[in-house]
CSV table of C-alpha atoms in Angstrom, one decimal:
chain,number,residue,atom,x,y,z
A,147,MET,CA,36.9,9.7,21.1
A,148,ARG,CA,33.2,10.3,21.5
A,149,LYS,CA,33.7,11.0,25.2
A,150,MET,CA,36.4,13.5,24.4
A,151,LEU,CA,34.2,15.3,21.9
A,152,ALA,CA,31.3,15.4,24.4
A,153,ALA,CA,33.5,16.8,27.1
A,154,PHE,CA,34.9,19.4,24.8
A,155,LEU,CA,31.4,20.4,23.7
A,156,SER,CA,30.3,20.6,27.3
A,157,ARG,CA,33.2,23.0,28.1
A,158,VAL,CA,32.4,25.1,25.0
A,159,LEU,CA,28.7,25.4,25.9
A,160,SER,CA,29.6,26.4,29.5
A,161,GLY,CA,31.9,29.1,28.3
A,162,VAL,CA,35.2,27.5,29.5
A,163,VAL,CA,36.6,27.3,26.0
A,164,GLN,CA,36.3,30.7,24.3
A,165,LYS,CA,39.0,31.0,21.6
A,166,PRO,CA,39.4,30.9,18.7
A,167,ALA,CA,36.0,32.4,18.3
A,168,ARG,CA,35.6,31.6,14.6
A,169,ARG,CA,36.4,27.9,14.8
A,170,VAL,CA,33.5,25.6,15.5
A,171,LEU,CA,33.7,21.9,16.4
A,172,VAL,CA,30.6,19.9,15.5
A,173,ALA,CA,30.2,16.3,16.9
A,174,SER,CA,27.4,14.4,15.2
A,175,CYS,CA,25.9,11.0,15.7
A,176,ASN,CA,24.6,9.2,12.7
A,177,TYR,CA,21.0,8.8,13.9
A,178,SER,CA,18.4,7.3,11.7
A,179,ASN,CA,15.3,9.4,11.2
A,180,ASP,CA,13.0,6.4,11.0
A,181,ALA,CA,13.0,2.6,10.8
A,182,THR,CA,10.6,-0.1,9.7
A,183,PHE,CA,9.7,-2.9,12.0
A,184,GLU,CA,7.8,-6.1,11.8
A,185,ILE,CA,5.1,-6.5,14.4
A,186,LYS,CA,3.1,-9.5,15.5
A,187,LYS,CA,0.0,-10.2,13.5
A,188,CYS,CA,-3.2,-9.7,15.4
A,189,ASP,CA,-5.8,-12.4,15.7
A,190,LEU,CA,-9.0,-11.4,14.0
A,191,TYR,CA,-12.7,-12.1,14.8
A,192,GLY,CA,-15.4,-11.1,12.4
A,193,LEU,CA,-12.9,-9.1,10.2
A,194,GLU,CA,-11.6,-9.8,6.8
A,195,GLU,CA,-8.5,-7.8,7.3
A,196,GLY,CA,-6.7,-6.3,10.3
A,197,PRO,CA,-3.8,-4.0,11.2
A,198,PRO,CA,-0.6,-4.0,9.2
A,199,VAL,CA,2.3,-6.4,10.2
A,200,THR,CA,4.9,-3.8,9.6
A,201,THR,CA,5.1,-0.2,10.8
A,202,VAL,CA,7.4,2.8,10.6
A,203,LEU,CA,8.8,4.3,13.8
A,204,THR,CA,10.4,7.8,13.7
A,205,ARG,CA,13.2,8.8,16.0
A,206,GLN,CA,11.0,11.5,17.5
A,207,ASP,CA,8.1,9.2,18.2
A,208,GLY,CA,10.4,6.5,19.6
A,209,LEU,CA,12.0,8.9,22.1
A,210,LYS,CA,8.5,10.1,23.1
A,211,TYR,CA,7.1,6.6,23.6
A,212,TYR,CA,10.3,5.6,25.5
A,213,ARG,CA,10.0,8.6,27.9
A,214,MET,CA,6.3,8.1,28.4
A,215,MET,CA,6.6,4.4,29.3
A,216,LEU,CA,9.6,5.2,31.5
A,217,VAL,CA,7.6,7.9,33.4
A,218,VAL,CA,4.7,5.5,33.9
A,219,ARG,CA,7.1,2.7,35.2
A,220,ARG,CA,9.0,5.1,37.6
A,221,MET,CA,5.7,6.7,38.7
A,222,GLU,CA,4.2,3.4,39.7
A,223,LEU,CA,7.3,2.3,41.5
A,224,LYS,CA,7.3,5.6,43.4
A,225,ALA,CA,3.6,5.0,44.2
A,226,ASP,CA,4.5,1.6,45.6
A,227,GLN,CA,7.1,3.2,47.8
A,228,LEU,CA,4.8,6.0,49.0
A,229,TYR,CA,2.1,3.4,49.8
A,230,LYS,CA,4.5,1.4,51.9
A,231,GLN,CA,5.5,4.6,53.7
A,232,LYS,CA,1.8,5.2,54.4
A,233,PHE,CA,1.6,8.4,52.4
A,234,ILE,CA,-1.0,6.7,50.2
A,235,ARG,CA,-3.9,4.9,51.9
A,236,GLY,CA,-6.8,2.9,50.7
A,237,PHE,CA,-7.0,1.2,47.3
A,238,CYS,CA,-4.1,1.5,44.9
A,239,HIS,CA,-3.8,-0.5,41.7
A,240,LEU,CA,-0.5,-0.3,39.9
A,241,CYS,CA,0.1,-0.9,36.1
A,242,ASP,CA,3.9,-1.4,35.8
A,243,GLY,CA,4.5,-3.9,33.1
A,244,GLN,CA,1.5,-2.7,31.1
A,245,GLU,CA,3.1,0.6,29.9
A,246,ALA,CA,2.8,-0.3,26.2
A,247,CYS,CA,-1.0,-0.4,26.5
A,248,CYS,CA,-1.6,3.1,27.7
A,249,VAL,CA,1.2,4.7,25.6
A,250,GLY,CA,0.2,2.7,22.4
A,251,LEU,CA,-3.5,3.5,22.9
A,252,GLU,CA,-2.8,7.2,23.1
A,253,ALA,CA,-0.5,7.1,20.1
A,254,GLY,CA,-3.3,5.5,18.1
A,255,ILE,CA,-6.1,8.0,18.9
A,256,ALA,CA,-6.6,11.8,18.8
A,257,PRO,CA,-6.6,14.1,21.9
A,258,SER,CA,-10.2,15.0,21.1
A,259,ASP,CA,-11.3,11.3,21.5
A,260,HIS,CA,-12.8,10.3,24.8
A,261,VAL,CA,-11.4,7.6,27.1
A,262,ILE,CA,-13.2,5.9,30.0
A,263,THR,CA,-11.3,3.4,32.1
A,264,SER,CA,-11.6,1.1,35.1
A,265,TYR,CA,-9.1,1.4,37.9
A,266,ARG,CA,-5.4,0.6,37.4
A,267,ALA,CA,-5.5,3.9,35.4
A,268,HIS,CA,-2.5,5.9,36.5
A,269,GLY,CA,-0.7,5.3,33.2
A,270,VAL,CA,-3.7,6.3,31.1
A,271,SER,CA,-4.1,9.4,33.3
A,272,TYR,CA,-0.6,10.4,32.5
A,273,THR,CA,-0.8,9.7,28.7
A,274,ARG,CA,-4.1,11.6,28.6
A,275,GLY,CA,-2.3,14.7,29.8
A,276,LEU,CA,-2.2,14.8,33.6
A,277,SER,CA,1.2,15.6,35.2
A,278,VAL,CA,3.0,13.2,37.5
A,279,ARG,CA,2.7,15.8,40.3
A,280,SER,CA,-1.1,15.9,40.0
A,281,ILE,CA,-1.3,12.1,39.9
A,282,LEU,CA,0.9,11.4,42.9
A,283,ALA,CA,-0.7,14.3,44.8
A,284,GLU,CA,-4.1,12.7,44.1
A,285,LEU,CA,-2.8,9.4,45.4
A,286,THR,CA,-1.6,11.1,48.6
A,287,GLY,CA,-4.9,13.0,49.0
A,288,ARG,CA,-3.5,16.5,48.6
A,289,ARG,CA,-5.0,19.7,47.2
A,290,GLY,CA,-2.7,19.7,44.2
A,291,GLY,CA,-4.2,16.4,43.0
A,292,CYS,CA,-6.1,16.1,39.7
A,293,ALA,CA,-9.3,15.6,41.7
A,294,LYS,CA,-8.3,18.0,44.5
A,295,GLY,CA,-7.2,15.0,46.6
A,296,LYS,CA,-10.8,13.6,46.9
A,297,GLY,CA,-10.7,10.8,44.4
A,298,GLY,CA,-7.5,8.8,45.0
A,299,SER,CA,-6.2,6.0,42.8
A,300,MET,CA,-9.6,5.0,41.4
A,301,HIS,CA,-11.0,8.4,40.4
A,302,MET,CA,-8.8,10.6,38.2
A,303,TYR,CA,-10.1,13.0,35.6
A,304,THR,CA,-8.9,15.4,32.9
A,305,LYS,CA,-10.2,16.7,29.6
A,306,ASN,CA,-11.7,13.9,27.5
A,307,PHE,CA,-10.7,11.4,30.2
A,308,TYR,CA,-13.3,10.0,32.6
A,309,GLY,CA,-11.1,8.4,35.1
A,310,GLY,CA,-10.9,5.1,36.9
A,311,ASN,CA,-14.0,3.5,38.2
A,312,GLY,CA,-14.0,1.3,41.3
A,313,ILE,CA,-16.8,-0.9,40.0
A,314,VAL,CA,-15.4,-3.8,38.0
A,315,GLY,CA,-16.5,-3.4,34.3
A,316,ALA,CA,-18.2,-0.1,35.0
A,317,GLN,CA,-16.4,1.7,32.2
A,318,GLY,CA,-18.1,-0.3,29.4
A,319,PRO,CA,-21.6,0.6,30.5
A,320,LEU,CA,-20.6,4.2,31.3
A,321,GLY,CA,-19.2,4.6,27.8
A,322,ALA,CA,-22.1,3.1,26.0
A,323,GLY,CA,-25.0,3.4,28.4
A,324,GLY,CA,-25.8,0.0,29.9
A,325,GLN,CA,-24.3,-3.2,31.5
A,326,ILE,CA,-21.5,-4.8,29.5
A,327,ALA,CA,-23.6,-7.3,27.5
A,328,GLU,CA,-26.3,-4.7,27.0
A,329,ALA,CA,-23.6,-2.2,26.2
A,330,PHE,CA,-22.3,-4.5,23.4
A,331,ASN,CA,-25.8,-5.0,22.1
A,332,MET,CA,-26.7,-1.3,22.1
A,333,ALA,CA,-23.3,-0.3,20.6
A,334,ALA,CA,-23.8,-2.8,17.8
A,335,LEU,CA,-27.5,-2.0,17.3
A,336,TRP,CA,-26.8,1.8,17.1
A,337,LYS,CA,-23.4,1.4,15.5
A,338,LEU,CA,-21.8,3.5,18.2
A,339,PRO,CA,-18.2,4.5,17.5
A,340,CYS,CA,-16.9,2.6,20.6
A,341,VAL,CA,-13.6,0.8,20.9
A,342,PHE,CA,-14.0,-1.6,23.8
A,343,VAL,CA,-10.5,-2.4,25.2
A,344,CYS,CA,-9.8,-5.4,27.4
A,345,GLU,CA,-6.3,-5.2,29.0
A,346,ASN,CA,-5.9,-8.9,29.6
A,347,ASN,CA,-3.0,-9.2,32.1
A,348,LEU,CA,-3.8,-12.9,32.5
A,349,TYR,CA,-5.0,-12.7,36.1
A,350,GLY,CA,-8.0,-11.5,38.1
A,351,MET,CA,-7.6,-10.6,41.8
A,352,GLY,CA,-5.8,-13.9,42.3
A,353,THR,CA,-7.0,-16.3,39.6
A,354,SER,CA,-5.5,-17.1,36.2
A,355,VAL,CA,-7.8,-16.6,33.2
A,356,GLU,CA,-7.6,-20.3,32.4
A,357,ARG,CA,-9.1,-21.1,35.8
A,358,ALA,CA,-11.8,-18.5,35.5
A,359,ALA,CA,-13.1,-18.6,31.9
A,360,ALA,CA,-14.2,-21.5,29.7
A,361,SER,CA,-13.0,-19.4,26.8
A,362,THR,CA,-10.1,-17.0,27.2
A,363,ASP,CA,-10.7,-15.5,23.7
A,364,TYR,CA,-11.9,-12.2,25.1
A,365,TYR,CA,-11.7,-10.5,21.7
A,366,LYS,CA,-14.5,-12.7,20.6
A,367,ARG,CA,-16.7,-11.8,23.6
A,368,GLY,CA,-18.6,-9.2,21.7
A,369,GLY,CA,-20.3,-11.9,19.8
A,370,PHE,CA,-21.8,-9.9,17.0
A,371,ILE,CA,-19.0,-7.2,17.4
A,372,PRO,CA,-15.7,-7.8,15.5
A,373,GLY,CA,-12.6,-8.1,17.6
A,374,LEU,CA,-8.8,-8.0,17.6
A,375,ARG,CA,-6.3,-9.8,19.8
A,376,VAL,CA,-3.1,-7.7,20.1
A,377,ASP,CA,0.4,-8.0,21.6
A,378,GLY,CA,-0.1,-5.6,24.5
A,379,MET,CA,3.6,-5.7,25.4
A,380,ASP,CA,4.6,-4.1,22.1
A,381,VAL,CA,3.8,-0.3,22.0
A,382,LEU,CA,4.0,-0.3,18.1
A,383,CYS,CA,1.6,-3.2,17.8
A,384,VAL,CA,-0.8,-1.5,20.2
A,385,ARG,CA,-0.5,1.8,18.3
A,386,GLU,CA,-1.2,0.2,14.9
A,387,ALA,CA,-4.1,-1.9,16.2
A,388,THR,CA,-5.6,1.2,17.9
A,389,ARG,CA,-5.3,3.2,14.7
A,390,PHE,CA,-7.1,0.4,12.9
A,391,ALA,CA,-9.8,0.2,15.5
A,392,ALA,CA,-10.3,4.0,15.6
A,393,ASP,CA,-10.5,4.2,11.8
A,394,TYR,CA,-13.0,1.3,11.8
A,395,CYS,CA,-15.2,3.3,14.1
A,396,ARG,CA,-14.8,6.6,12.4
A,397,ALA,CA,-15.8,5.0,9.1
A,398,GLY,CA,-19.3,4.4,10.6
A,399,LYS,CA,-18.9,0.6,10.8
A,400,GLY,CA,-19.9,0.5,14.5
A,401,PRO,CA,-18.0,-0.8,17.5
A,402,ILE,CA,-15.0,-3.1,17.8
A,403,VAL,CA,-13.5,-5.1,20.7
A,404,MET,CA,-9.7,-5.0,21.2
A,405,GLU,CA,-8.0,-7.4,23.6
A,406,LEU,CA,-4.5,-6.4,24.6
A,407,GLN,CA,-2.5,-9.3,25.9
A,408,THR,CA,-0.3,-7.8,28.6
A,409,TYR,CA,1.1,-8.6,32.1
A,410,ARG,CA,1.2,-6.8,35.5
A,411,TYR,CA,4.3,-7.1,37.6
A,412,HIS,CA,2.6,-6.1,40.9
A,413,GLY,CA,-0.2,-7.9,42.6
A,414,HIS,CA,-3.9,-7.0,42.0
A,415,SER,CA,-3.7,-4.3,44.6
A,416,MET,CA,-1.3,-3.2,47.3
A,417,SER,CA,-2.7,-5.8,49.7
A,418,ASP,CA,-1.9,-8.6,47.2
A,419,PRO,CA,1.8,-9.7,47.0
A,420,GLY,CA,1.1,-11.3,43.7
A,421,ILE,CA,3.2,-14.4,44.3
A,422,SER,CA,0.7,-16.7,46.0
A,423,TYR,CA,-1.0,-17.8,42.7
A,424,ARG,CA,2.0,-17.5,40.4
A,425,LYS,CA,5.7,-18.1,40.6
A,426,ARG,CA,8.4,-15.5,40.9
A,427,GLU,CA,10.1,-17.2,37.9
A,428,GLU,CA,7.1,-16.5,35.7
A,429,ILE,CA,7.3,-12.7,36.5
A,430,GLN,CA,11.1,-12.7,35.9
A,431,GLU,CA,10.7,-14.5,32.6
A,432,VAL,CA,8.2,-11.9,31.3
A,433,ARG,CA,10.5,-9.1,32.5
A,434,SER,CA,13.5,-10.6,30.7
A,435,LYS,CA,11.8,-11.5,27.5
A,436,SER,CA,8.7,-9.3,27.0
A,437,ASP,CA,9.2,-6.1,29.0
A,438,PRO,CA,7.7,-3.2,26.9
A,439,ILE,CA,10.4,-0.7,27.7
A,440,MET,CA,13.2,-3.2,27.0
A,441,LEU,CA,11.6,-4.2,23.7
A,442,LEU,CA,11.4,-0.5,22.5
A,443,THR,CA,14.9,0.2,23.8
A,444,ASP,CA,16.4,-2.7,21.8
A,445,ARG,CA,14.6,-1.7,18.6
A,446,MET,CA,15.7,1.9,18.9
A,447,VAL,CA,19.3,1.2,19.7
A,448,ASN,CA,19.7,-1.6,17.1
A,449,SER,CA,18.1,0.6,14.4
A,450,LYS,CA,20.2,3.6,15.4
A,451,LEU,CA,17.1,5.7,16.3
A,452,ALA,CA,18.9,6.4,19.6
A,453,THR,CA,22.0,5.5,21.6
A,454,ALA,CA,22.1,3.7,24.9
A,455,GLU,CA,23.7,6.7,26.4
A,456,GLU,CA,20.9,9.0,25.2
A,457,LEU,CA,18.3,6.7,26.7
A,458,LYS,CA,20.2,6.6,30.0
A,459,GLU,CA,20.1,10.4,30.1
A,460,ILE,CA,16.3,10.4,29.6
A,461,ASP,CA,16.1,7.8,32.4
A,462,ALA,CA,18.0,10.2,34.7
A,463,GLU,CA,15.7,13.1,33.8
A,464,VAL,CA,12.6,10.9,34.5
A,465,ARG,CA,13.9,9.8,37.9
A,466,LYS,CA,14.4,13.5,38.9
A,467,GLU,CA,10.9,14.4,37.6
A,468,ILE,CA,9.4,11.6,39.7
A,469,ASP,CA,11.3,12.5,42.8
A,470,ASP,CA,10.3,16.1,42.5
A,471,ALA,CA,6.7,15.1,42.0
A,472,ALA,CA,6.8,12.8,45.0
A,473,GLN,CA,8.2,15.6,47.2
A,474,PHE,CA,5.3,17.8,46.1
A,475,ALA,CA,2.8,15.1,46.7
A,476,THR,CA,4.0,14.6,50.3
A,477,ALA,CA,4.4,18.3,51.2
A,478,ASP,CA,1.3,19.8,49.5
A,479,PRO,CA,-1.5,20.5,52.1
A,480,GLU,CA,-4.6,18.3,52.4
A,481,PRO,CA,-7.9,19.7,51.3
A,482,ASN,CA,-10.0,21.6,53.8
A,483,LEU,CA,-12.7,19.7,55.5
A,484,GLY,CA,-15.3,22.2,54.2
A,485,ASP,CA,-14.3,21.2,50.6
A,486,LEU,CA,-15.8,17.7,51.0
A,487,GLY,CA,-19.2,18.9,49.7
A,488,HIS,CA,-17.8,20.6,46.6
A,489,HIS,CA,-18.4,19.4,43.1
A,490,ILE,CA,-21.2,16.9,43.8
A,491,TYR,CA,-23.4,18.5,41.2
A,492,SER,CA,-22.7,21.0,38.5
A,493,SER,CA,-25.6,23.2,39.5
A,494,ASN,CA,-26.3,26.4,41.3
A,495,PRO,CA,-27.0,27.8,43.8
A,496,PRO,CA,-25.0,26.0,46.5
A,497,PHE,CA,-26.9,23.7,48.9
A,498,GLU,CA,-26.3,22.0,52.2
A,499,VAL,CA,-24.8,18.5,52.3
A,500,ARG,CA,-25.0,16.5,55.6
A,501,GLY,CA,-21.7,15.3,56.9
A,502,ALA,CA,-20.8,12.2,59.0
A,503,ASN,CA,-23.6,13.1,61.5
A,504,PRO,CA,-26.7,15.3,61.3
A,505,TRP,CA,-25.1,18.2,63.0
A,506,ILE,CA,-22.2,18.7,60.5
A,507,LYS,CA,-23.2,20.3,57.2
A,508,PHE,CA,-21.1,21.4,54.3
A,509,LYS,CA,-21.9,23.7,51.4
A,510,SER,CA,-22.0,22.1,47.9
A,511,ILE,CA,-20.3,24.4,45.4
A,512,SER,CA,-20.1,23.3,41.7
């Protein structure tokens, strides 16, 4: 019956069915406007209370989070494909599997807040406002990239987002003004409104956290800074924890550390197959039980915030968006050689920059 109504409405909207003009057929789906969900309790360090254990999800927000996570997933899979086709060169760190982190973090802060990340930042780049086209074009080194094709995977920027950093742990010192232990100390001493986020995906380049750290309680690593350990596969849990942490900082209480327990499906980088130090079965188990997109899908469908058919339509739209962006990223021209010296300093007048040898010089334009 629903298919018949949908087909009829499609014909009506396309102008095939025109009479009788005064009769209107309305097909409605009994959507819920919102639903309340239980979320995993966060582990606390140095805090008397933490984020709530229940939260309300509206249909509008649910659809937005679903689409954003789906875009990040499809974008990373497309980047994987473009890398293997040699359109993307150099370093490329993918974040598929960790979508609830970037989407949940963005949902818990304000657009005017500042975000500084390490590499594996394509998802955060998108949630901060960059288009898929500008991200993929940056990966392929084209003029239409968010950094004019000169930054690549590790260096993406937009308003209030100070992109990926190739140096491990550099985002903490950059955000607070010192190395990480010193940054923690300064942040606590000066009560800086900093939320230090550790996306703990359980592995370093090829070593599990248990083999690398005597204590894997990273949310306690601030020592004198309070911390939260959060289910990083649940976008709602990340959202509520981020709101709590942001409110904590805005209240003038100083910094806070937030550990998001998540998982990456790909290897550390494109040169790492990701299966030499962990079993394929482990990855499949996480995909089948804890995938962030799957968890949100189940919640929305079971609570009637959306239908499976509606989510499939969004999936089809996202696939087309990613394909169009990939086509742009492979057809857009590369930057001119003379542009290599541009944007080194934000100062005037332009000055000469030596190239690969003393006889080649470029003009630096801010």
